[in-house]
Coordinates of C-alpha atoms and ligand atoms in Angstrom, one line a residue:
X1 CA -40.4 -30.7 54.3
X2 CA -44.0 -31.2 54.9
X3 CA -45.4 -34.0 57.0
X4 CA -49.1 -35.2 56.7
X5 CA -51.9 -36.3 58.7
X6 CA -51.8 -39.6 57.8
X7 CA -55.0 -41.6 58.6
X8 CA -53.8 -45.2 57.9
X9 CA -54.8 -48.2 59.1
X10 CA -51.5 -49.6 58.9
X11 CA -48.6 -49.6 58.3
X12 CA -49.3 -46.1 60.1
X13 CA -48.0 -42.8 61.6
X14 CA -44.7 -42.9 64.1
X15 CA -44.4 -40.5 66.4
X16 CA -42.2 -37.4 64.8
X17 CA -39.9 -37.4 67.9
X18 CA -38.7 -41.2 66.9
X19 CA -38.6 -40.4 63.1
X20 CA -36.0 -37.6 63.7
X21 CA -34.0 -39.4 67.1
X22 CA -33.8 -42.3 64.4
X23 CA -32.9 -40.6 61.3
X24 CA -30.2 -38.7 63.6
X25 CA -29.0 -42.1 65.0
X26 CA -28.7 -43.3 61.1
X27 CA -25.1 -43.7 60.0
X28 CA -23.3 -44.1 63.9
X29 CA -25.8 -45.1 66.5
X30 CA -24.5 -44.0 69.9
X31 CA -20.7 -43.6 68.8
X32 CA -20.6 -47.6 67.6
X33 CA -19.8 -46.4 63.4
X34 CA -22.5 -48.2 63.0
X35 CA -26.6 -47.7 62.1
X36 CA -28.7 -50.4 63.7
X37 CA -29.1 -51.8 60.3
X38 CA -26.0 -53.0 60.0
X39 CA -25.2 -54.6 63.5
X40 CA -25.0 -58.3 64.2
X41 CA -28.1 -59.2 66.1
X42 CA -25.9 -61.1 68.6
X43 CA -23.1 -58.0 69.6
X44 CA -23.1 -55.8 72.3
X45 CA -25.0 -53.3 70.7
X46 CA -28.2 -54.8 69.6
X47 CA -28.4 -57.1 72.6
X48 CA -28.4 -54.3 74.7
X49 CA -31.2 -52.5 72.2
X50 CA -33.3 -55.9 72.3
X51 CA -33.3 -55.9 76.1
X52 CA -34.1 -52.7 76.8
X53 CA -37.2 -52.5 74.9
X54 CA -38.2 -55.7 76.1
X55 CA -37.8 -54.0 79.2
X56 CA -40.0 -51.0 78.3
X57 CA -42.5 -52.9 76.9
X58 CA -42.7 -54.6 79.8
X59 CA -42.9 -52.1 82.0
X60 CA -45.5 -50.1 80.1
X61 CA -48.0 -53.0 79.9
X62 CA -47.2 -54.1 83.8
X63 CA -46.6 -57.8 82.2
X64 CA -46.4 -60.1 85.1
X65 CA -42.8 -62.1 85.6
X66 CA -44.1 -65.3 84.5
X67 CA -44.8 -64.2 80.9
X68 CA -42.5 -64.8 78.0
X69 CA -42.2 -61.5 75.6
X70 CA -41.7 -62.9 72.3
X71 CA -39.9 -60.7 69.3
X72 CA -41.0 -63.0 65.9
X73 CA -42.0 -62.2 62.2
X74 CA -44.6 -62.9 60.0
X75 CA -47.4 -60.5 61.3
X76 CA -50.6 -61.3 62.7
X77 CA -51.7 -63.0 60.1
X78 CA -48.9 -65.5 60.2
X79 CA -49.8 -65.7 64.2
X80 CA -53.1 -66.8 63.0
X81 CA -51.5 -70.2 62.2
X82 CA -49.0 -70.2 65.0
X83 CA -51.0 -69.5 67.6
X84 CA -53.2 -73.2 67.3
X85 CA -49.9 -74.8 66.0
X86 CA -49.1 -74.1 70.0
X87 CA -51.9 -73.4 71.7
X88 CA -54.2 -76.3 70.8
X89 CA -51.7 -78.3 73.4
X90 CA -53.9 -81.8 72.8
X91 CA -57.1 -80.6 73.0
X92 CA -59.3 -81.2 70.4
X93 CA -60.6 -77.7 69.1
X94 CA -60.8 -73.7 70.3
X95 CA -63.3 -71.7 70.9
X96 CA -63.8 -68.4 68.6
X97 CA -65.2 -65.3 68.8
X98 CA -66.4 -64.0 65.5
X99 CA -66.7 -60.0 65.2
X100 CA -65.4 -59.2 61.7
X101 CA -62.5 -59.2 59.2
X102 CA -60.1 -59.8 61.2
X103 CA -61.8 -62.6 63.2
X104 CA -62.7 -64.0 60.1
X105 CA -59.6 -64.7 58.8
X106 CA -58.1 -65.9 62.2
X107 CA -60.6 -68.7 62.5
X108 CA -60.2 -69.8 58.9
X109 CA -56.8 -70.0 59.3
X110 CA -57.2 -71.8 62.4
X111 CA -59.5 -74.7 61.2
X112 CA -56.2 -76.1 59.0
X113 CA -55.0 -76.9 62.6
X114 CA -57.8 -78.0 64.9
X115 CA -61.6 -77.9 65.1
X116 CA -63.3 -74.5 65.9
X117 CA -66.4 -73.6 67.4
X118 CA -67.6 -70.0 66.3
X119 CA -68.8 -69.6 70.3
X120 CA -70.4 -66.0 69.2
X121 CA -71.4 -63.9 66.0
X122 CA -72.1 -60.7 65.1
X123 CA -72.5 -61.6 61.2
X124 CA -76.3 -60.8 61.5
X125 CA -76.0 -57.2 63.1
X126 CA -73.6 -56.4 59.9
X127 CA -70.1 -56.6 62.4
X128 CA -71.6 -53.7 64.1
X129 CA -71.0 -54.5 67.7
X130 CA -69.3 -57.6 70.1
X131 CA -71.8 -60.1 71.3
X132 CA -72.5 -59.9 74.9
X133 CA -71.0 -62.4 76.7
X134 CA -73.7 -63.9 78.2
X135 CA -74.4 -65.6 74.6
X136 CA -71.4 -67.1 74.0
X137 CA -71.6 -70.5 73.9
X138 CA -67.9 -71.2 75.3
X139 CA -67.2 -75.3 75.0
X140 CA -65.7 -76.7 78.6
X141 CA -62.9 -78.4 77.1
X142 CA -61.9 -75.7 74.4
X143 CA -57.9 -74.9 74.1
X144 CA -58.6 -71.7 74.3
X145 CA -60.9 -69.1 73.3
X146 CA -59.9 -66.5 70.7
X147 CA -61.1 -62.4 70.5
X148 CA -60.3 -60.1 68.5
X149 CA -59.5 -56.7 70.5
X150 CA -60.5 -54.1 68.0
X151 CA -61.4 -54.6 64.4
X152 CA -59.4 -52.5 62.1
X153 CA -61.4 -53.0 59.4
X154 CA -65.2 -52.4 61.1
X155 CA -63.9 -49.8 63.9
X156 CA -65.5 -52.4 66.6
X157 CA -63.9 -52.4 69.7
X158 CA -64.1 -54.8 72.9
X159 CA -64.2 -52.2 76.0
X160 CA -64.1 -55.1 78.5
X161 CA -62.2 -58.0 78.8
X162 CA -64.4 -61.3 78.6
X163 CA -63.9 -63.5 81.9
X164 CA -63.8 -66.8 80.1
X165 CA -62.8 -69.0 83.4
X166 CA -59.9 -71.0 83.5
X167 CA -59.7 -71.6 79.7
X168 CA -56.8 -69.0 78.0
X169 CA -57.8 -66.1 76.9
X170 CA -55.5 -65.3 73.3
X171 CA -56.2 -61.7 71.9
X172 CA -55.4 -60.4 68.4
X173 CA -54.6 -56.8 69.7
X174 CA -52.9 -55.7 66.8
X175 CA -54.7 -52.1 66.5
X176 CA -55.4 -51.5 69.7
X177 CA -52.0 -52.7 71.7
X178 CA -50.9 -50.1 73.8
X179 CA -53.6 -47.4 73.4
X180 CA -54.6 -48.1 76.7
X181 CA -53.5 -50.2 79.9
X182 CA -54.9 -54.0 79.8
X183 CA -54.9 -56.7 82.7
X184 CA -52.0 -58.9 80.8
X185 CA -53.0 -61.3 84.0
X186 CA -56.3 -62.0 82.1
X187 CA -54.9 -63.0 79.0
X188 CA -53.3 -66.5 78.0
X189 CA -51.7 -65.2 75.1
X190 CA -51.2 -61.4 73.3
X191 CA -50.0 -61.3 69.5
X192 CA -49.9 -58.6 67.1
X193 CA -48.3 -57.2 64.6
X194 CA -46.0 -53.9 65.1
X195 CA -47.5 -51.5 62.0
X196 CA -50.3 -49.7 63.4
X197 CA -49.5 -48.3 67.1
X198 CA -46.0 -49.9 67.7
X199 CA -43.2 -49.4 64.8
X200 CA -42.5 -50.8 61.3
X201 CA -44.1 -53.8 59.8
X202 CA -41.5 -56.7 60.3
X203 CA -42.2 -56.9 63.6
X204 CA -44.6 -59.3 65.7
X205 CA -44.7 -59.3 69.5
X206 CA -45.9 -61.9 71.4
X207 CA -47.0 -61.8 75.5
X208 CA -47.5 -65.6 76.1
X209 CA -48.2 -67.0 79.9
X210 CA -45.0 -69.7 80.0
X211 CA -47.0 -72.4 81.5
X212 CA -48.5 -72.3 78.2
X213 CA -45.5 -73.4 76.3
X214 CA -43.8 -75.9 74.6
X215 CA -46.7 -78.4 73.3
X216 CA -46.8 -76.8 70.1
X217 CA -48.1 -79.6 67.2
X218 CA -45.0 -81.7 65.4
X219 CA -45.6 -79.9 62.3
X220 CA -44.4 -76.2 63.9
X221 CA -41.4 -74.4 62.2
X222 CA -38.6 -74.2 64.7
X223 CA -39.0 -70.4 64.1
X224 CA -42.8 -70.2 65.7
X225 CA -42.5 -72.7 68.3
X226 CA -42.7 -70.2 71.4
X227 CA -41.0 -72.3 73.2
X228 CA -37.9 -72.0 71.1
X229 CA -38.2 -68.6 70.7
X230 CA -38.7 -68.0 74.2
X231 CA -35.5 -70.5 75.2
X232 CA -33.8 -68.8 72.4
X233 CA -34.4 -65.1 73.6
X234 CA -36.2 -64.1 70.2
X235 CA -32.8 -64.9 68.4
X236 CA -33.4 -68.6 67.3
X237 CA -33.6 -66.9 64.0
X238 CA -32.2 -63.2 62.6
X239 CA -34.9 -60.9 64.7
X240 CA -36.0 -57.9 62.5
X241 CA -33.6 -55.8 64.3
X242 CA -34.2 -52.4 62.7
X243 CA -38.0 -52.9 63.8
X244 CA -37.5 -54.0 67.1
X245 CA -34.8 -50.2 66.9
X246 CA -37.5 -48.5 66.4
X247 CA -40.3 -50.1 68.3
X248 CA -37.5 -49.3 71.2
X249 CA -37.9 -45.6 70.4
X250 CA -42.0 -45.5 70.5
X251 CA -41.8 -47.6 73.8
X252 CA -39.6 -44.7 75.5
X253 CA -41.8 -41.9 73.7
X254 CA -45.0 -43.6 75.4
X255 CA -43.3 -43.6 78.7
X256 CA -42.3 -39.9 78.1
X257 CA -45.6 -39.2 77.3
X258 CA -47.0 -40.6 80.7
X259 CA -47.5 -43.9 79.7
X260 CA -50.6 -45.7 79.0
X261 CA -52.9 -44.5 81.5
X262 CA -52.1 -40.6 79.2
X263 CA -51.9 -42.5 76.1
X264 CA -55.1 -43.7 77.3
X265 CA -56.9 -40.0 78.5
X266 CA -55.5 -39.1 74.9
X267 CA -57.1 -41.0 72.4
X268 CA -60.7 -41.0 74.4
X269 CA -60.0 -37.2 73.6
X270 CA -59.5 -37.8 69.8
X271 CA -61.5 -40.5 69.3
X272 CA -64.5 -38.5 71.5
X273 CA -63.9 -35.3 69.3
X274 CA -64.5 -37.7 66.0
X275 CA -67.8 -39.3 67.1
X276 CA -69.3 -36.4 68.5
X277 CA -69.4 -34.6 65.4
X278 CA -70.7 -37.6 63.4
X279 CA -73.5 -38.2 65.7
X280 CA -74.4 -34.2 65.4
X281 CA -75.9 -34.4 61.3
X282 CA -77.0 -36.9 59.1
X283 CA -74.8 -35.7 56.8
X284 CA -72.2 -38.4 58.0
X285 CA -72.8 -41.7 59.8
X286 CA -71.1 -43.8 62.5
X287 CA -72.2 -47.4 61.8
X288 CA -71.1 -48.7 64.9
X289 CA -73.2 -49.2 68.2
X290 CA -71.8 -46.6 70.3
X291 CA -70.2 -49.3 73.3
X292 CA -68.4 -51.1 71.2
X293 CA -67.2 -47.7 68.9
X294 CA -63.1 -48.2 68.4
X295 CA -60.7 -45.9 70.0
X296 CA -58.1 -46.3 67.4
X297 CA -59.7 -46.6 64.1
X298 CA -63.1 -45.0 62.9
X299 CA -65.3 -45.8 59.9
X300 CA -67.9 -43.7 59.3
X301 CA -70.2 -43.1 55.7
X302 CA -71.4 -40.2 54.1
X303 CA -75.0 -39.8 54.1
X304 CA -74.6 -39.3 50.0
X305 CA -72.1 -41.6 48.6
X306 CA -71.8 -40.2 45.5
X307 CA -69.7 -37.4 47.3
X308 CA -66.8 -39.8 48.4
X309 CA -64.5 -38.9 46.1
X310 CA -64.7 -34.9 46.5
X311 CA -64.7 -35.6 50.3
X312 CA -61.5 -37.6 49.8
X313 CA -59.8 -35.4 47.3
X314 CA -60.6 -32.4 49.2
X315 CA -59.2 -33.9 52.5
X316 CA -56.0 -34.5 50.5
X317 CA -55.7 -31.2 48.8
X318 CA -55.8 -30.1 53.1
X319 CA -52.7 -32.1 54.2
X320 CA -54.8 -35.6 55.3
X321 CA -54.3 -39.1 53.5
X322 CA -55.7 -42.4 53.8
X323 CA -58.9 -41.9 54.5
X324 CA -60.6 -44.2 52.3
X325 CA -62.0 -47.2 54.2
X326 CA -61.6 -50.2 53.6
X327 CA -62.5 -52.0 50.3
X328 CA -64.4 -54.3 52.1
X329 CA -66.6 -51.6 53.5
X330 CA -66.3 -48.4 51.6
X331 CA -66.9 -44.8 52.9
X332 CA -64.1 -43.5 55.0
X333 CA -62.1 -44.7 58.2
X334 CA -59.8 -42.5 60.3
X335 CA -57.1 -44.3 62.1
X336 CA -56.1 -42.4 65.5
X337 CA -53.6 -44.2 66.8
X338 CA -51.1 -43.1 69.7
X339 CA -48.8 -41.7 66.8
X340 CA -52.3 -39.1 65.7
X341 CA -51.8 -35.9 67.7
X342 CA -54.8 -34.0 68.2
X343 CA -54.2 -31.4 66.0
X344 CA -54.8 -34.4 63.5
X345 CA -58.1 -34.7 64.6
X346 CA -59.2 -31.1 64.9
X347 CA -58.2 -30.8 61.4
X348 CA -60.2 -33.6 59.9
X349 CA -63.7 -32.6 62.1
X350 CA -63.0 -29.1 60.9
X351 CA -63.0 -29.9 57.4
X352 CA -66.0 -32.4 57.4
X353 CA -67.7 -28.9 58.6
X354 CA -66.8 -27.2 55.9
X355 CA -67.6 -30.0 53.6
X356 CA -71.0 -30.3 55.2
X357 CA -71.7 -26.7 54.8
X358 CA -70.9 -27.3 51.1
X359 CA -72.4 -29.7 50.0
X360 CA -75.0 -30.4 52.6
Ligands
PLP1 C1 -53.5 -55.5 60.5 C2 -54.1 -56.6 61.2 C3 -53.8 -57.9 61.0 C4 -52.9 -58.3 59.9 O1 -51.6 -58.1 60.2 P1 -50.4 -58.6 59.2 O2 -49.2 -57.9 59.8 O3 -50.7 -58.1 57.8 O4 -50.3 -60.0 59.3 C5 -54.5 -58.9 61.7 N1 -55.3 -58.6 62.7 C6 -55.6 -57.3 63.0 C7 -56.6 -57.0 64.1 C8 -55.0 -56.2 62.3 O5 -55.3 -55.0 62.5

């Protein structure tokens, strides 16, 4: 067997510990004659599976009592409707902060609900960095106002959390969620989907504040109203049980691995390796301003684009896939998540020296 260094931006690499505990728990999880698969979602078994990581999740994020943790489906794109279908709660429109792809496609979504007001761009620096707060222009009466945490796609990153007063703060934190600790007290709502630094796709969780509940439009499927998923315990409807198996398993790894405050020390070692090098030659390029540089996923160029494709196939021919950014973009992007030891990383800055030294 050979494993890879897999550089994906999602679905992305598990931790090897809960590959193997899972594939060993396959056919009879904990003496039950059963896999995971195969269990009713409302038996003893996966009840107790659901609660505990529920549990962990909650203790590795420190999320206060008086916020539901939601279990649902559909991804982050499908949260994109959901959350104005219940956030909008009779206010006219929300507030939006507009710092790439990802943002993009969360406020287009959202206009089908509810006004929007784009409150800050970074369209004209290229996506490059987050606007500085002092520019947004945040409306009083807004439902709430939208970030995006860290951009997959453009490897920007939000390393502060924006005090937007007593409107609800609702972050997309699907590629950065648990890389580091965050003040859930800050936030009205967390979503994101499970694929890049939590389990399988399948999966979405959502940290909602509960005074926030249960106003969602007349129009909401049952299944995303948060209120009946909350009253419900994230069983109204079949819960992607394997997903929420596995997400179990990477919640207990983190903890074994010091929890977030490590994960944390971690990936600022990874991610510092990375950008160092590019900022040492011009023979690659980091296009993004150095405060708002991601943690968890990194584009970066080659000086001659014409060499892409050797740089890719060569990285390949070593053992490390997915390093193609995204079509969107082009050049390359490394995704570090918590799953990316460092080895992964010492690996990749080792060959883009020996690339540069032929080729340069
Ligand atoms: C991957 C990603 C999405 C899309 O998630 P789906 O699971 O495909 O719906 C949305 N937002 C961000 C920030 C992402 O990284």
């Amino acid at each position: 067997m050979t494993r890879v260094f897999n550089f994906s931006a999602g679905p992305a690499a598990l931790p090897e510990p809960v590959l193997r505990q899972a594939a060993a728990e396959m056919l009879d999880w904990h003496g039950s004659g059963m896999s995971v698969m195969e269990m009713s979602h409302r038996g003893p078994e996966f009840t107790a599976i659901a609660a505990e990581a529920e549990a962990l999740l909650r203790e590795l994020l420190a999320v206060p009592a008086h916020y539901n943790v939601l279990f649902m489906q559909g991804g982050a794109i499908a949260e994109n409707a959901i959350v104005p279908m219940n956030m909008l709660r009779g206010h006219a429109s929300a507030d939006y902060i507009d710092t790439g792809e990802w943002s993009k496609k969360s406020i287009k979504e959202a206009r089908k609900y509810g006004g929007v007001n784009v409150a800050a761009s970074a369209a004209a620096g290229g996506y490059t960095s987050i606007p500085a707060r002092e520019t947004w222009r945040l409306a009083p009466d807004a439902a709430y106002v939208h970030i995006c945490s860290n951009e997959t796609i453009g490897g920007v990153e939000y390393h502060f959390t924006p005090d937007v007063g007593g409107v609800p703060l609702v972050a997309d934190m699907s590629s950065s969620i648990l890389s580091r600790p965050v003040d859930v007290s800050k936030y009205g709502l967390i979503y994101g989907g499970a694929q890049k630094n939590i389990g399988p796709a399948g999966l979405t969780i959502v940290i909602v504040r509960e005074d926030l509940i249960g106003q969602a439009l007349p129009c909401t499927p049952s299944a995303f109203d948060y209120k009946v998923v909350a009253d419900n315990d994230s069983m109204y409807n079949t819960p992607p049980t394997y997903a929420i198996y596995i997400a179990g398993l990477v919640f207990n790894w983190l903890k074994a691995q010091g929890g977030l405050p490590a994960i944390e020390a971690h990936n600022r070692r990874k991610a510092a390796l990375l950008y160092d090098h590019l900022d040492t030659t011009p023979f690659y390029r980091a296009p993004v301003a150095r405060e708002c540089r991601s943690l968890m996923n990194v584009p970066f160029k080659l000086a001659d684009e014409s060499l892409d494709g050797a740089f890719l196939k060569g990285a390949e021919a070593r053992g490390m896939v997915q390093l193609k950014g995204h079509r969107s973009v082009g050049g390359m992007r490394a995704s570090i998540y918590n799953a990316m030891p460092l080895e992964g990383v010492q690996a990749l800055v080792a060959y883009m020296k020996e690339f540069e030294a032929q080729h340069g």
